[in-house]
Amino acid sequence: MKNVTDSFVSLGHWPSAGSFGFNTDIFSTNLINLSVVLGVLIFFGKGVLSDLLDNRKRRILNTIRNSEELRGGAIEQLEKARARLRKVEMEADQFRVNGYSEIERERLNLINSTSKTLEQLENYKNETIQFEQQRAINQVRQRVFQQALRGALGTLNSCLNNELHLRTISANIGMLGSMKEITD
């Protein structure tokens, strides 16, 4: 530290008789050079440094403002997306409920149509059974009638003469004709 103070003291005591020489003390020369360079930089560089710092400050502020605007836009888009999501979820729930009710309605319609078809088939079956029973009854009646007629004819043939026999045959043929018309 003594050398530093000595260098400042020696500046004031330079001989005025024009000798020129090199100062070989590194500490004293560096301090002088640094103080001169810093002084010049501060004096001339203050405006440039101030402009650079102002430009940097403006860019940072613009970046912050742009970021805030982008953030606001992103928040707005997020709210819109959330509103769309809620709307789509409500529509999906409505479609789901409508789908379930439509499926239930279709199931009931299918059950009803199947039961009607089964009822119709049962009616057709019953009608067919009644028709076949009636046909069988008619065939049995016809056979019974034919057998009764044969028996009566046999009895009549044995008991009647030719003239009475012919009149009875004609009457029976007439009755058979009228019965055939009734059954047809």
Short mmCIF file of N, CA, C and O in Angstrom, two decimals, residues 31-82:
data_model
loop_
_atom_site.label_atom_id
_atom_site.label_comp_id
_atom_site.label_asym_id
_atom_site.label_seq_id
_atom_site.Cartn_x
_atom_site.Cartn_y
_atom_site.Cartn_z
N LEU A 31 -2.72 1.33 -11.98
CA LEU A 31 -3.76 2.14 -11.36
C LEU A 31 -3.99 3.43 -12.13
O LEU A 31 -5.12 3.86 -12.31
N ILE A 32 -2.96 4.01 -12.59
CA ILE A 32 -3.09 5.25 -13.36
C ILE A 32 -3.82 4.95 -14.66
O ILE A 32 -4.75 5.66 -15.05
N ASN A 33 -3.36 3.93 -15.34
CA ASN A 33 -3.99 3.56 -16.62
C ASN A 33 -5.46 3.20 -16.42
O ASN A 33 -6.31 3.63 -17.20
N LEU A 34 -5.76 2.44 -15.40
CA LEU A 34 -7.15 2.05 -15.14
C LEU A 34 -8.00 3.25 -14.80
O LEU A 34 -9.14 3.38 -15.26
N SER A 35 -7.48 4.15 -14.00
CA SER A 35 -8.27 5.33 -13.64
C SER A 35 -8.50 6.21 -14.85
O SER A 35 -9.59 6.77 -15.03
N VAL A 36 -7.53 6.34 -15.74
CA VAL A 36 -7.70 7.13 -16.96
C VAL A 36 -8.71 6.45 -17.88
O VAL A 36 -9.62 7.09 -18.39
N VAL A 37 -8.60 5.16 -18.07
CA VAL A 37 -9.53 4.41 -18.96
C VAL A 37 -10.94 4.48 -18.40
O VAL A 37 -11.91 4.73 -19.13
N LEU A 38 -11.09 4.31 -17.08
CA LEU A 38 -12.42 4.37 -16.48
C LEU A 38 -12.99 5.77 -16.59
O LEU A 38 -14.19 5.95 -16.87
N GLY A 39 -12.22 6.74 -16.40
CA GLY A 39 -12.69 8.12 -16.54
C GLY A 39 -13.16 8.41 -17.94
O GLY A 39 -14.21 9.02 -18.16
N VAL A 40 -12.37 8.01 -18.94
CA VAL A 40 -12.76 8.22 -20.34
C VAL A 40 -14.02 7.42 -20.66
O VAL A 40 -14.94 7.93 -21.32
N LEU A 41 -14.07 6.18 -20.21
CA LEU A 41 -15.26 5.34 -20.48
C LEU A 41 -16.51 5.94 -19.83
O LEU A 41 -17.57 5.97 -20.45
N ILE A 42 -16.38 6.41 -18.63
CA ILE A 42 -17.54 6.98 -17.95
C ILE A 42 -17.96 8.27 -18.65
O ILE A 42 -19.14 8.50 -18.88
N PHE A 43 -17.01 9.09 -19.01
CA PHE A 43 -17.35 10.37 -19.63
C PHE A 43 -17.97 10.18 -21.02
O PHE A 43 -19.03 10.71 -21.32
N PHE A 44 -17.33 9.40 -21.87
CA PHE A 44 -17.82 9.22 -23.24
C PHE A 44 -18.82 8.07 -23.38
O PHE A 44 -19.68 8.11 -24.24
N GLY A 45 -18.69 7.05 -22.56
CA GLY A 45 -19.55 5.86 -22.70
C GLY A 45 -20.84 5.93 -21.93
O GLY A 45 -21.70 5.07 -22.05
N LYS A 46 -20.99 6.99 -21.11
CA LYS A 46 -22.21 7.10 -20.30
C LYS A 46 -23.44 7.19 -21.20
O LYS A 46 -24.45 6.54 -20.97
N GLY A 47 -23.42 7.96 -22.25
CA GLY A 47 -24.55 8.11 -23.17
C GLY A 47 -24.84 6.82 -23.91
O GLY A 47 -25.99 6.39 -24.06
N VAL A 48 -23.78 6.17 -24.40
CA VAL A 48 -23.95 4.91 -25.15
C VAL A 48 -24.48 3.83 -24.22
O VAL A 48 -25.42 3.10 -24.57
N LEU A 49 -23.90 3.75 -23.05
CA LEU A 49 -24.36 2.74 -22.09
C LEU A 49 -25.79 3.01 -21.65
O LEU A 49 -26.60 2.09 -21.54
N SER A 50 -26.12 4.29 -21.46
CA SER A 50 -27.48 4.66 -21.10
C SER A 50 -28.46 4.29 -22.22
O SER A 50 -29.54 3.75 -21.96
N ASP A 51 -28.09 4.55 -23.47
CA ASP A 51 -28.93 4.17 -24.62
C ASP A 51 -29.08 2.66 -24.70
O ASP A 51 -30.19 2.14 -24.94
N LEU A 52 -28.01 1.93 -24.51
CA LEU A 52 -28.08 0.46 -24.56
C LEU A 52 -29.00 -0.06 -23.45
O LEU A 52 -29.83 -0.95 -23.68
N LEU A 53 -28.84 0.50 -22.26
CA LEU A 53 -29.69 0.06 -21.15
C LEU A 53 -31.15 0.43 -21.38
O LEU A 53 -32.06 -0.34 -21.07
N ASP A 54 -31.40 1.64 -21.94
CA ASP A 54 -32.78 2.04 -22.25
C ASP A 54 -33.40 1.13 -23.31
O ASP A 54 -34.56 0.73 -23.20
N ASN A 55 -32.63 0.84 -24.35
CA ASN A 55 -33.12 -0.09 -25.39
C ASN A 55 -33.42 -1.46 -24.80
O ASN A 55 -34.45 -2.08 -25.10
N ARG A 56 -32.54 -1.93 -23.98
CA ARG A 56 -32.74 -3.25 -23.33
C ARG A 56 -33.98 -3.22 -22.45
O ARG A 56 -34.77 -4.15 -22.46
N LYS A 57 -34.15 -2.10 -21.70
CA LYS A 57 -35.31 -1.97 -20.83
C LYS A 57 -36.59 -1.96 -21.66
O LYS A 57 -37.57 -2.62 -21.30
N ARG A 58 -36.60 -1.21 -22.78
CA ARG A 58 -37.79 -1.17 -23.65
C ARG A 58 -38.10 -2.56 -24.22
O ARG A 58 -39.25 -2.98 -24.27
N ARG A 59 -37.08 -3.28 -24.66
CA ARG A 59 -37.31 -4.63 -25.20
C ARG A 59 -37.86 -5.56 -24.13
O ARG A 59 -38.76 -6.35 -24.38
N ILE A 60 -37.31 -5.45 -22.93
CA ILE A 60 -37.81 -6.30 -21.83
C ILE A 60 -39.26 -5.94 -21.52
O ILE A 60 -40.11 -6.83 -21.36
N LEU A 61 -39.57 -4.63 -21.46
CA LEU A 61 -40.95 -4.21 -21.19
C LEU A 61 -41.90 -4.65 -22.31
O LEU A 61 -43.02 -5.09 -22.05
N ASN A 62 -41.43 -4.51 -23.56
CA ASN A 62 -42.25 -4.98 -24.69
C ASN A 62 -42.47 -6.49 -24.63
O ASN A 62 -43.57 -6.98 -24.89
N THR A 63 -41.42 -7.20 -24.27
CA THR A 63 -41.55 -8.65 -24.15
C THR A 63 -42.53 -9.02 -23.04
O THR A 63 -43.38 -9.90 -23.21
N ILE A 64 -42.44 -8.31 -21.92
CA ILE A 64 -43.37 -8.57 -20.81
C ILE A 64 -44.80 -8.23 -21.24
O ILE A 64 -45.73 -8.99 -20.98
N ARG A 65 -44.98 -7.06 -21.93
CA ARG A 65 -46.32 -6.67 -22.40
C ARG A 65 -46.87 -7.70 -23.38
O ARG A 65 -48.03 -8.12 -23.29
N ASN A 66 -46.02 -8.14 -24.32
CA ASN A 66 -46.46 -9.16 -25.29
C ASN A 66 -46.80 -10.47 -24.59
O ASN A 66 -47.78 -11.14 -24.93
N SER A 67 -45.99 -10.81 -23.60
CA SER A 67 -46.25 -12.04 -22.84
C SER A 67 -47.57 -11.93 -22.10
O SER A 67 -48.35 -12.90 -22.06
N GLU A 68 -47.85 -10.75 -21.52
CA GLU A 68 -49.12 -10.55 -20.82
C GLU A 68 -50.29 -10.65 -21.80
O GLU A 68 -51.33 -11.23 -21.49
N GLU A 69 -50.13 -10.05 -22.99
CA GLU A 69 -51.20 -10.13 -24.00
C GLU A 69 -51.41 -11.58 -24.43
O GLU A 69 -52.55 -12.03 -24.55
N LEU A 70 -50.30 -12.28 -24.68
CA LEU A 70 -50.42 -13.70 -25.07
C LEU A 70 -51.04 -14.52 -23.95
O LEU A 70 -51.87 -15.40 -24.20
N ARG A 71 -50.66 -14.20 -22.72
CA ARG A 71 -51.24 -14.91 -21.57
C ARG A 71 -52.74 -14.65 -21.50
O ARG A 71 -53.53 -15.56 -21.29
N GLY A 72 -53.14 -13.38 -21.68
CA GLY A 72 -54.57 -13.04 -21.68
C GLY A 72 -55.31 -13.77 -22.80
O GLY A 72 -56.40 -14.30 -22.59
N GLY A 73 -54.70 -13.79 -24.00
CA GLY A 73 -55.31 -14.52 -25.11
C GLY A 73 -55.41 -16.01 -24.83
O GLY A 73 -56.41 -16.66 -25.14
N ALA A 74 -54.36 -16.56 -24.21
CA ALA A 74 -54.38 -17.98 -23.89
C ALA A 74 -55.43 -18.29 -22.84
O ALA A 74 -56.14 -19.30 -22.93
N ILE A 75 -55.57 -17.39 -21.85
CA ILE A 75 -56.61 -17.60 -20.83
C ILE A 75 -57.99 -17.52 -21.47
O ILE A 75 -58.87 -18.33 -21.18
N GLU A 76 -58.17 -16.57 -22.39
CA GLU A 76 -59.46 -16.43 -23.08
C GLU A 76 -59.76 -17.68 -23.91
O GLU A 76 -60.87 -18.20 -23.88
N GLN A 77 -58.75 -18.16 -24.63
CA GLN A 77 -58.93 -19.38 -25.42
C GLN A 77 -59.21 -20.58 -24.52
O GLN A 77 -60.02 -21.44 -24.85
N LEU A 78 -58.54 -20.62 -23.37
CA LEU A 78 -58.78 -21.72 -22.43
C LEU A 78 -60.22 -21.68 -21.92
O LEU A 78 -60.89 -22.72 -21.84
N GLU A 79 -60.73 -20.49 -21.61
CA GLU A 79 -62.12 -20.37 -21.15
C GLU A 79 -63.08 -20.78 -22.25
O GLU A 79 -64.08 -21.46 -22.00
N LYS A 80 -62.79 -20.36 -23.49
CA LYS A 80 -63.65 -20.76 -24.62
C LYS A 80 -63.62 -22.28 -24.79
O LYS A 80 -64.66 -22.90 -25.01
N ALA A 81 -62.42 -22.85 -24.68
CA ALA A 81 -62.30 -24.31 -24.82
C ALA A 81 -63.04 -25.03 -23.71
O ALA A 81 -63.70 -26.04 -23.94
N ARG A 82 -62.95 -24.50 -22.49
CA ARG A 82 -63.69 -25.10 -21.38
C ARG A 82 -65.19 -25.00 -21.60
O ARG A 82 -65.93 -25.94 -21.31
#
